[in-house]
XYZ file of N, CA and C in Angstrom:
318
model
N 20.680 40.386 -24.620
C 21.873 40.001 -23.903
C 21.968 38.485 -23.765
N 20.815 37.841 -23.500
C 20.814 36.382 -23.363
C 21.134 35.698 -24.686
N 20.685 36.292 -25.785
C 20.980 35.672 -27.079
C 22.469 35.779 -27.407
N 23.136 36.822 -26.905
C 24.580 36.956 -27.118
C 25.350 35.845 -26.413
N 24.937 35.516 -25.178
C 25.565 34.407 -24.457
C 25.297 33.078 -25.155
N 24.092 32.937 -25.681
C 23.751 31.701 -26.385
C 24.625 31.530 -27.627
N 24.872 32.631 -28.365
C 25.728 32.546 -29.550
C 27.169 32.194 -29.182
N 27.667 32.757 -28.095
C 29.042 32.467 -27.671
C 29.174 31.001 -27.282
N 28.208 30.505 -26.513
C 28.238 29.100 -26.107
C 28.131 28.195 -27.329
N 27.250 28.529 -28.255
C 27.084 27.733 -29.465
C 28.366 27.715 -30.296
N 29.027 28.841 -30.448
C 30.277 28.892 -31.205
C 31.384 28.099 -30.515
N 31.450 28.163 -29.193
C 32.454 27.382 -28.471
C 32.223 25.887 -28.642
N 30.969 25.465 -28.613
C 30.667 24.048 -28.791
C 30.999 23.574 -30.203
N 30.715 24.394 -31.187
C 30.990 24.011 -32.570
C 32.492 23.926 -32.817
N 33.254 24.911 -32.345
C 34.695 24.902 -32.603
C 35.418 23.835 -31.791
N 34.902 23.474 -30.635
C 35.570 22.421 -29.864
C 35.401 21.061 -30.531
N 34.336 20.862 -31.275
C 34.129 19.590 -31.960
C 34.987 19.449 -33.216
N 35.531 20.521 -33.722
C 36.353 20.435 -34.920
C 37.633 19.652 -34.675
N 38.176 19.702 -33.470
C 39.431 19.028 -33.153
C 39.228 17.719 -32.410
N 38.002 17.276 -32.253
C 37.753 16.081 -31.442
C 38.150 14.790 -32.148
N 38.237 14.774 -33.464
C 38.566 13.551 -34.174
C 40.064 13.379 -34.403
N 40.845 14.384 -34.083
C 42.285 14.268 -34.241
C 42.868 13.561 -33.032
N 43.825 12.699 -33.284
C 44.467 11.957 -32.206
C 45.847 12.551 -31.959
N 46.097 12.890 -30.716
C 47.407 13.413 -30.360
C 48.343 12.237 -30.113
N 49.411 12.165 -30.867
C 50.361 11.069 -30.738
C 51.420 11.448 -29.721
N 51.536 10.629 -28.701
C 52.500 10.899 -27.641
C 53.808 10.162 -27.902
N 53.727 8.845 -28.020
C 54.900 8.028 -28.328
C 54.546 7.175 -29.542
N 54.876 7.668 -30.704
C 54.429 7.007 -31.928
C 55.031 5.616 -32.084
N 56.276 5.414 -31.686
C 56.870 4.080 -31.814
C 56.262 3.103 -30.811
N 55.766 3.606 -29.707
C 55.161 2.744 -28.692
C 53.749 2.307 -29.104
N 53.026 3.162 -29.812
C 51.646 2.865 -30.196
C 51.536 1.748 -31.220
N 52.571 1.470 -31.973
C 52.497 0.442 -33.008
C 53.088 -0.895 -32.571
N 53.587 -0.996 -31.350
C 54.149 -2.263 -30.865
C 53.044 -3.298 -30.703
N 53.305 -4.566 -31.048
C 52.273 -5.595 -30.894
C 52.021 -5.967 -29.434
N 53.015 -5.805 -28.578
C 52.845 -6.058 -27.141
C 53.879 -5.241 -26.368
N 53.556 -4.982 -25.113
C 54.502 -4.287 -24.238
C 54.175 -4.624 -22.789
N 55.139 -4.370 -21.913
C 55.022 -4.717 -20.505
C 55.233 -3.474 -19.648
N 54.719 -3.547 -18.446
C 54.889 -2.460 -17.489
C 54.688 -2.984 -16.080
N 54.770 -2.091 -15.116
C 54.535 -2.470 -13.729
C 53.444 -1.578 -13.155
N 52.776 -2.089 -12.136
C 51.776 -1.312 -11.426
C 52.119 -1.319 -9.950
N 51.921 -0.187 -9.316
C 52.111 -0.039 -7.884
C 50.810 0.473 -7.295
N 50.503 0.043 -6.072
C 49.270 0.491 -5.457
C 49.318 0.405 -3.947
N 48.317 0.973 -3.326
C 48.155 0.967 -1.878
C 46.813 0.328 -1.576
N 46.741 -0.483 -0.523
C 45.473 -1.113 -0.168
C 45.262 -1.067 1.337
N 44.039 -1.270 1.741
C 43.668 -1.371 3.149
C 43.003 -2.722 3.332
N 43.590 -3.552 4.192
C 43.087 -4.907 4.402
C 42.302 -4.967 5.707
N 41.160 -5.590 5.648
C 40.351 -5.814 6.842
C 39.569 -7.102 6.637
N 39.076 -7.649 7.715
C 38.214 -8.812 7.601
C 37.147 -8.742 8.673
N 36.093 -9.495 8.491
C 34.939 -9.478 9.383
C 34.864 -10.815 10.110
N 34.670 -10.762 11.409
C 34.565 -11.992 12.195
C 33.134 -12.164 12.675
N 32.641 -13.379 12.582
C 31.344 -13.751 13.147
C 31.609 -14.679 14.320
N 31.356 -14.192 15.506
C 31.618 -14.976 16.707
C 30.429 -15.877 17.022
N 30.725 -17.039 17.495
C 29.688 -17.965 17.937
C 29.010 -17.370 19.169
N 27.695 -17.576 19.353
C 27.014 -16.993 20.523
C 27.629 -17.419 21.861
N 28.190 -18.606 21.936
C 28.780 -19.066 23.196
C 30.287 -18.823 23.263
N 30.796 -17.978 22.381
C 32.232 -17.723 22.348
C 32.728 -17.132 23.668
N 32.022 -16.137 24.183
C 32.466 -15.471 25.403
C 32.156 -16.274 26.661
N 31.261 -17.244 26.587
C 30.889 -18.017 27.773
C 31.941 -19.053 28.130
N 32.529 -19.701 27.156
C 33.420 -20.827 27.415
C 34.894 -20.518 27.162
N 35.224 -19.274 27.025
C 36.614 -18.946 26.742
C 37.059 -17.804 27.651
N 38.343 -17.618 27.761
C 38.883 -16.553 28.603
C 39.090 -15.251 27.833
N 38.677 -15.204 26.582
C 38.824 -14.006 25.764
C 37.588 -13.136 25.949
N 37.808 -11.856 26.316
C 36.688 -10.932 26.515
C 36.329 -10.185 25.231
N 37.329 -9.803 24.484
C 37.109 -9.040 23.252
C 37.990 -9.641 22.160
N 37.413 -9.817 20.988
C 38.179 -10.251 19.814
C 37.619 -9.514 18.606
N 38.366 -8.518 18.135
C 37.892 -7.762 16.974
C 39.044 -7.513 16.009
N 38.755 -7.503 14.721
C 39.807 -7.256 13.720
C 40.145 -5.770 13.633
N 41.377 -5.488 13.279
C 41.860 -4.121 13.104
C 42.354 -3.979 11.661
N 41.890 -2.952 10.980
C 42.317 -2.721 9.590
C 43.760 -2.239 9.554
N 44.465 -2.621 8.502
C 45.848 -2.180 8.329
C 46.116 -1.953 6.848
N 47.129 -1.157 6.560
C 47.464 -0.830 5.179
C 48.564 -1.713 4.626
N 48.674 -1.707 3.334
C 49.708 -2.475 2.654
C 49.939 -1.907 1.267
N 50.767 -2.577 0.501
C 51.002 -2.131 -0.869
C 50.940 -3.328 -1.807
N 50.800 -3.035 -3.076
C 50.698 -4.083 -4.090
C 51.624 -3.763 -5.253
N 52.135 -4.818 -5.834
C 53.064 -4.721 -6.948
C 52.582 -5.673 -8.033
N 52.467 -5.179 -9.244
C 51.931 -6.010 -10.309
C 52.670 -5.849 -11.620
N 52.458 -6.804 -12.492
C 53.006 -6.795 -13.846
C 51.859 -6.510 -14.803
N 52.073 -5.608 -15.711
C 51.062 -5.256 -16.702
C 51.550 -5.707 -18.067
N 50.808 -6.612 -18.692
C 51.135 -7.089 -20.035
C 49.985 -6.703 -20.963
N 50.300 -6.010 -22.039
C 49.290 -5.542 -22.980
C 49.612 -6.069 -24.368
N 48.619 -6.685 -24.997
C 48.750 -7.164 -26.375
C 47.801 -6.349 -27.250
N 48.334 -5.757 -28.300
C 47.534 -4.953 -29.219
C 46.973 -5.873 -30.291
N 45.665 -6.126 -30.236
C 45.040 -7.040 -31.192
C 44.668 -6.335 -32.492
N 44.069 -5.157 -32.384
C 43.742 -4.341 -33.556
C 44.089 -2.896 -33.218
N 43.760 -1.985 -34.120
C 44.023 -0.572 -33.847
C 43.176 -0.033 -32.704
N 42.042 -0.666 -32.435
C 41.142 -0.159 -31.409
C 40.865 -1.142 -30.282
N 41.580 -2.254 -30.240
C 41.305 -3.274 -29.227
C 42.614 -3.808 -28.655
N 42.717 -3.769 -27.322
C 43.893 -4.282 -26.623
C 43.458 -5.284 -25.569
N 44.293 -6.272 -25.360
C 44.053 -7.281 -24.329
C 45.099 -7.075 -23.242
N 44.630 -6.916 -21.976
C 45.557 -6.646 -20.875
C 45.477 -7.733 -19.825
N 46.629 -8.037 -19.243
C 46.759 -9.027 -18.178
C 47.525 -8.349 -17.046
N 46.956 -8.368 -15.824
C 47.541 -7.613 -14.721
C 47.549 -8.432 -13.429
N 48.448 -9.432 -13.286
C 48.542 -10.153 -12.012
C 49.261 -9.281 -10.978
N 48.829 -9.400 -9.707
C 49.401 -8.555 -8.667
C 49.721 -9.356 -7.419
N 50.750 -8.922 -6.708
C 51.088 -9.434 -5.388
C 50.689 -8.375 -4.371
N 49.951 -8.798 -3.347
C 49.534 -7.874 -2.307
C 50.317 -8.171 -1.043
N 50.978 -7.169 -0.522
C 51.726 -7.284 0.720
C 50.940 -6.545 1.794
N 50.371 -7.302 2.712
C 49.538 -6.705 3.747
C 49.596 -7.551 5.009
N 49.020 -7.039 6.053
C 48.996 -7.736 7.330
C 47.609 -7.557 7.930
N 47.074 -8.614 8.498
C 45.770 -8.534 9.156
C 45.966 -8.746 10.653
N 45.500 -7.800 11.425
C 45.681 -7.836 12.869
C 44.368 -8.168 13.564
N 44.482 -8.862 14.672
C 43.326 -9.213 15.490
C 43.605 -8.737 16.909
N 42.751 -7.838 17.401
C 42.889 -7.316 18.758
C 42.062 -8.189 19.691
N 42.687 -8.690 20.720
C 41.948 -9.484 21.695
C 42.382 -9.105 23.100
N 41.453 -9.281 24.030
C 41.688 -8.933 25.427
C 41.345 -10.134 26.281
N 42.273 -10.564 27.111
C 42.068 -11.726 27.982
C 41.535 -11.317 29.328
């Protein structure tokens, strides 16, 4: 019984490799372009770390000062240059729109 499972697994592995070298073409006119552009969208979480001076609470009226994480989004331009059939060069500058909050108690 175990040898039957081994044969089935072996046959599945052999037949799956027969189609591994074929490339499925999705957009044939797009694949041959020397360069193309696109946009990227994303979500981010912005936070920062504060290191307080040891005498911060002694000489100031602030009792608590801690950062609060907040979310934002990013928008970017994607530029791709096709150098060869197997090598592409990509450039992806992005703008991040976020806000950093500081919670403090007097």
